[in-house]
Amino acid sequence: MESTKAGGVIAYISSSTSSPESCHSDSSNGSFPSSSSPSSSSPTPKILPVTQKTGRSSSSTSTAKCGITKINGLVLLCKVCGDVASGFHYGGFFRRSIQQNIQYKKCLKNESCPIMRINRNRCQQCRFKKCLMVGMSRDSVRFGRIPKREKQRMLLEMQSAMNNMMNNQNQNQNQLLVGQNQLLVGQIHQNQLLGCPMLPCPLPANDATSENAGPAPCPRSSQSDVGVAMDTSSSSPCASDSLSEEAIGSVTRAHQETFMYNQEAPPTSAEDPQEATPPPTHCPFRGSRGSAPYAHAAFVAPPPEGPVNTAYSAPPWRGGNRMHLSGHEVWEDFSHSFTPAVREVVEFAKKIPGFRDLCQHDQVSLLKAGTFEVLVVRFASLFDVKDHSVTFLGGKRYGVETLRAMGAGDLLNSMFDFSEKLVNLGLSEEEMSLFTAVVLVSADRSGIENVNSVEALQETLIRTLRSLITKNHPNESAIFTKLLLKLPDLRSLNNMHSEELLAFKVHS
Amino acid sequence: MESTKAGGVIAYISSSTSSPESCHSDSSNGSFPSSSSPSSSSPTPKILPVTQKTGRSSSSTSTAKCGITKINGLVLLCKVCGDVASGFHYGGFFRRSIQQNIQYKKCLKNESCPIMRINRNRCQQCRFKKCLMVGMSRDSVRFGRIPKREKQRMLLEMQSAMNNMMNNQNQNQNQLLVGQNQLLVGQIHQNQLLGCPMLPCPLPANDATSENAGPAPCPRSSQSDVGVAMDTSSSSPCASDSLSEEAIGSVTRAHQETFMYNQEAPPTSAEDPQEATPPPTHCPFRGSRGSAPYAHAAFVAPPPEGPVNTAYSAPPWRGGNRMHLSGHEVWEDFSHSFTPAVREVVEFAKKIPGFRDLCQHDQVSLLKAGTFEVLVVRFASLFDVKDHSVTFLGGKRYGVETLRAMGAGDLLNSMFDFSEKLVNLGLSEEEMSLFTAVVLVSADRSGIENVNSVEALQETLIRTLRSLITKNHPNESAIFTKLLLKLPDLRSLNNMHSEELLAFKVHS
DNA sequence: AAAAGAGGTCACTAGGTCAT
DNA sequence: ATGACCTAGTGACCTCTTTT
């Protein structure tokens, strides 16, 4: 029996898209891991991997073994609660809810309780809501198994979608993607177990030409003498200051040149979510293709039903009836909406003085590990602290509470919290750009070859950032420290994101 | 159905025994102390047998009749008071404690009252403490029946645990075990996706008594006026300085009182990894059960094969041939080897001035998210920078290269790198303890309810740490910054660890 | 025949209630 | 306050049905 289990990768859940594919779980039962069967996803009706234990065939065969549901060796997790899924579809809780048309008591909190394996029984309203949010539908009853053919097809679609994405954004193929059966697994590095799927960026070759060389921060390889003046604030204006001046300018310029979100706004179609194919934007949140595709596809669980929500919640990927989109198309579309933003980060990196002096492998590693974090920082500016809203396409704003009520996931919530805190620091664009550079070179170093070089570059950037901040905010010396404390927060967001993506992929 | 249950009963009973029917409740129930147990590996929720009476289903089966809970005929005992258990989980006393967030009066003795059936009502504080200690948690919700498979598994585990116990120490047979399944189940509970098996301790109630009150950092609940003086270091010797003095003392003391690894060294059996059951140590790396069980099971991907490595790599969990152990058992055993270290971290947390002023939920969340990071920092001292070696039990050292050659995984490698860098900063014990406190309150905040309080506490600790460091290292102002930059690294290690654990569980 | 999901069934638990 | 009792749910297991 265990043999059977082996092999699986792990999926999580997230969600993205809605439906078609797969899995979610419901809530039903399941608390324990085990149980039943493997199944797969399916395109049409909405089916999801569910926690609930499904029945058990008395018969001998395989199924019986463990209750874990897998697809091609990938272990599926419940889309609702994250528990190991035992099968698709209905389960105890969801089933009862539907069959008896139960009206649950109103949530005691803000109707946005996180639903996890351990606490899923705490709030029924939120649990049921999440079931629906994740794509479970009363109409999706599905008998019998999922045809093997169908499974296969979806898998292939996923893969080619990934491939496309990769190709598009890396002109250079440094890397990536492997293509194996594990969808994206492996695709992007293994920042972690499976790797973070969302960061394909390859990264441009390190051609020596270094166009905007600027005053390279001459990364030292030692590690001891760094940042002598780091915390002394205004005191000693050591020699490095002049260097800093230039560095600041370079980084700020790099930032401005590579961050277009606020420079373009999809004029047309912004109002009409049904509009099919507007030009892509650089900021996914404003992407014209659908409102907030990112929030939709990755952060928020996609609404199973149709156009219930407004622009925000009924992203017309490809403008049409989403029922007609294959999982492949949805994914592809979603992925594409991010390509430009990712590319911009790569461009930004290349312009950070000293970055291209790192070995190519490390440049790639930093980008793989840090692009998401950089994007989070960049997009934080879309968050309006005053009225706690986020601006999506066409200038439309959505209050955080509204989004939460709509089922924004933990990741999105955490991003809002992060954005709010960051914006509250009131940094200038100059400061933000330097901070962004710091974030990038501070990325996870587990795969770095020349750690000392990266560290040296990081120190230089940090020193520069520090002097800039102490200069601009002489009376708020805590700002620098607060900024550094944002780094672990970003790391956590990055991890949450990786997990959701992973789940998404696995499930689809 | 009943037939199923009927199996052999074993109940052991030791001493007391009580009337079966009595059952009462309290909290828990259960099993016995040391046990180890079996819990499940993965996703299973951890649940404990409890005294409380459970409901009564009119139906026939065994359970119902009197409040005795049995599994496969085995009578379960309450893990807290030893009385016959009536079911799992919550009970009257524990339930009220949690639901009403009751703050019990301080223990009149030394906060270590023995809790038994006959005297369990004597000291509420100790009783509640024991409930938590034993692993009861509000998150361990468990509805529905216990899967047959699981029952079976648990039974087997119980029995083997029993056998071991008997063999090893049959001096007292007091007790007993009952056989049940859920020994520790429940004990540990989840950290994240699946839960971090490694964090069993739930955390003591937030009893207002605050023994080592010290100068509580008075966490504010507002969010705006925080940390104004955060970075001012030596400049304005604001009132907080004196507070800092005391805080430093408190934290340092807390650290020393709760970090025992270097105070005990398993004298015997250190040489012989095959030795079966030496007394547990507080430092897993030195754990007598196996050398570095932690590194084995969690840090390093568990070697699929047998005893390739020497003492380091062939931990004789349960003293036997591990080839015969199920993945579950190995995991259990491994987890247990960590319990003491985890408990120390919990104790340390409780002693951080201000920590207990946080709401209980947040205390638990921070511990869940941060214990691993704290352990990494604590164990960093085992790393010898000079010769790049790590000291395991009995003073044996293993060079990093050797370990790598043996197949240490990415996580272990990263930990070495981290440890080396950290040790190189040359911090004093005082500084390390404060840094550890900062690490804890800087844990991932995705599940925190009162973020502002946590943030306020973090700021206080950081301010204190900063002033201490600038005082001790006036010429190395970069140290503080470097220390802060260790936080994201810890977060990454934490994630790698969670992933490995997850993978491990799923595969086993 | 084997595999896998819908639904029914019912052992069990969280929590409310109330006599001690 | 404690803990026994009751009720509303929960979810494991089973049977039946459909798909392969």
mmCIF file of N, CA and C (backbone and C1' of nucleotides) in Angstrom, chain C residues 3-15:
data_model
loop_
_atom_site.group_PDB
_atom_site.id
_atom_site.type_symbol
_atom_site.label_atom_id
_atom_site.label_comp_id
_atom_site.label_asym_id
_atom_site.label_seq_id
_atom_site.Cartn_x
_atom_site.Cartn_y
_atom_site.Cartn_z
ATOM 1 P P DA C 3 -9.529 -1.886 -9.125
ATOM 2 O "O5'" DA C 3 -10.262 -0.524 -9.504
ATOM 3 C "C5'" DA C 3 -10.117 -0.013 -10.840
ATOM 4 C "C4'" DA C 3 -10.893 1.266 -10.986
ATOM 5 C "C3'" DA C 3 -10.743 2.245 -9.813
ATOM 6 O "O3'" DA C 3 -10.674 3.538 -10.356
ATOM 7 C "C1'" DA C 3 -13.015 1.737 -10.125
ATOM 8 P P DA C 4 -10.042 4.711 -9.382
ATOM 9 O "O5'" DA C 4 -11.401 5.479 -9.024
ATOM 10 C "C5'" DA C 4 -12.146 6.023 -10.107
ATOM 11 C "C4'" DA C 4 -13.425 6.641 -9.625
ATOM 12 C "C3'" DA C 4 -13.325 7.324 -8.267
ATOM 13 O "O3'" DA C 4 -14.138 8.501 -8.320
ATOM 14 C "C1'" DA C 4 -15.056 5.773 -8.216
ATOM 15 P P DG C 5 -13.980 9.651 -7.205
ATOM 16 O "O5'" DG C 5 -15.503 10.112 -7.101
ATOM 17 C "C5'" DG C 5 -16.130 10.576 -8.295
ATOM 18 C "C4'" DG C 5 -17.630 10.516 -8.146
ATOM 19 C "C3'" DG C 5 -18.169 11.262 -6.927
ATOM 20 O "O3'" DG C 5 -19.422 11.855 -7.252
ATOM 21 C "C1'" DG C 5 -18.791 8.997 -6.785
ATOM 22 P P DA C 6 -20.088 12.874 -6.222
ATOM 23 O "O5'" DA C 6 -21.491 12.153 -5.971
ATOM 24 C "C5'" DA C 6 -22.380 11.987 -7.072
ATOM 25 C "C4'" DA C 6 -23.657 11.334 -6.596
ATOM 26 C "C3'" DA C 6 -24.394 12.070 -5.475
ATOM 27 O "O3'" DA C 6 -25.795 11.934 -5.679
ATOM 28 C "C1'" DA C 6 -23.731 9.908 -4.719
ATOM 29 P P DG C 7 -26.791 12.924 -4.894
ATOM 30 O "O5'" DG C 7 -27.413 12.020 -3.767
ATOM 31 C "C5'" DG C 7 -26.708 10.858 -3.415
ATOM 32 C "C4'" DG C 7 -27.523 9.964 -2.540
ATOM 33 C "C3'" DG C 7 -28.062 10.658 -1.273
ATOM 34 O "O3'" DG C 7 -29.208 9.953 -0.802
ATOM 35 C "C1'" DG C 7 -26.266 9.206 -0.719
ATOM 36 P P DG C 8 -29.957 10.375 0.489
ATOM 37 O "O5'" DG C 8 -29.680 9.122 1.442
ATOM 38 C "C5'" DG C 8 -29.935 7.813 0.933
ATOM 39 C "C4'" DG C 8 -29.599 6.770 1.971
ATOM 40 C "C3'" DG C 8 -30.108 7.097 3.376
ATOM 41 O "O3'" DG C 8 -30.545 5.882 3.990
ATOM 42 C "C1'" DG C 8 -27.726 6.873 3.419
ATOM 43 P P DT C 9 -31.191 5.944 5.431
ATOM 44 O "O5'" DT C 9 -29.908 5.580 6.296
ATOM 45 C "C5'" DT C 9 -29.118 4.458 5.910
ATOM 46 C "C4'" DT C 9 -28.097 4.125 6.986
ATOM 47 C "C3'" DT C 9 -28.554 4.425 8.417
ATOM 48 O "O3'" DT C 9 -28.089 3.358 9.229
ATOM 49 C "C1'" DT C 9 -26.560 5.582 7.985
ATOM 50 P P DC C 10 -28.715 3.187 10.662
ATOM 51 O "O5'" DC C 10 -27.530 3.768 11.549
ATOM 52 C "C5'" DC C 10 -26.243 3.159 11.445
ATOM 53 C "C4'" DC C 10 -25.223 3.962 12.235
ATOM 54 C "C3'" DC C 10 -25.724 4.401 13.619
ATOM 55 O "O3'" DC C 10 -24.611 4.438 14.489
ATOM 56 C "C1'" DC C 10 -25.063 6.270 12.437
ATOM 57 P P DA C 11 -24.609 3.504 15.750
ATOM 58 O "O5'" DA C 11 -23.130 3.728 16.328
ATOM 59 C "C5'" DA C 11 -22.047 3.071 15.705
ATOM 60 C "C4'" DA C 11 -20.827 3.995 15.663
ATOM 61 C "C3'" DA C 11 -20.338 4.456 17.034
ATOM 62 O "O3'" DA C 11 -18.937 4.645 16.944
ATOM 63 C "C1'" DA C 11 -20.979 6.333 15.780
ATOM 64 P P DC C 12 -18.107 4.796 18.295
ATOM 65 O "O5'" DC C 12 -17.613 6.292 18.336
ATOM 66 C "C5'" DC C 12 -18.395 7.272 17.794
ATOM 67 C "C4'" DC C 12 -17.680 8.587 17.754
ATOM 68 C "C3'" DC C 12 -17.510 9.247 19.140
ATOM 69 O "O3'" DC C 12 -16.432 10.183 19.178
ATOM 70 C "C1'" DC C 12 -19.163 10.382 17.866
ATOM 71 P P DT C 13 -16.000 10.850 20.567
ATOM 72 O "O5'" DT C 13 -16.094 12.398 20.236
ATOM 73 C "C5'" DT C 13 -15.482 12.904 19.049
ATOM 74 C "C4'" DT C 13 -15.940 14.334 18.801
ATOM 75 C "C3'" DT C 13 -15.854 15.224 20.033
ATOM 76 O "O3'" DT C 13 -15.465 16.545 19.643
ATOM 77 C "C1'" DT C 13 -18.071 15.179 19.245
ATOM 78 P P DA C 14 -14.913 17.554 20.691
ATOM 79 O "O5'" DA C 14 -15.873 18.800 20.385
ATOM 80 C "C5'" DA C 14 -15.826 19.405 19.105
ATOM 81 C "C4'" DA C 14 -16.855 20.504 19.046
ATOM 82 C "C3'" DA C 14 -16.749 21.566 20.136
ATOM 83 O "O3'" DA C 14 -17.126 22.823 19.572
ATOM 84 C "C1'" DA C 14 -18.812 20.420 20.365
ATOM 85 P P DG C 15 -16.840 24.161 20.368
ATOM 86 O "O5'" DG C 15 -18.232 24.542 20.998
ATOM 87 C "C5'" DG C 15 -19.348 23.824 20.589
ATOM 88 C "C4'" DG C 15 -20.618 24.242 21.240
ATOM 89 C "C3'" DG C 15 -20.534 25.116 22.489
ATOM 90 O "O3'" DG C 15 -21.695 25.953 22.511
ATOM 91 C "C1'" DG C 15 -21.458 23.034 23.075
#
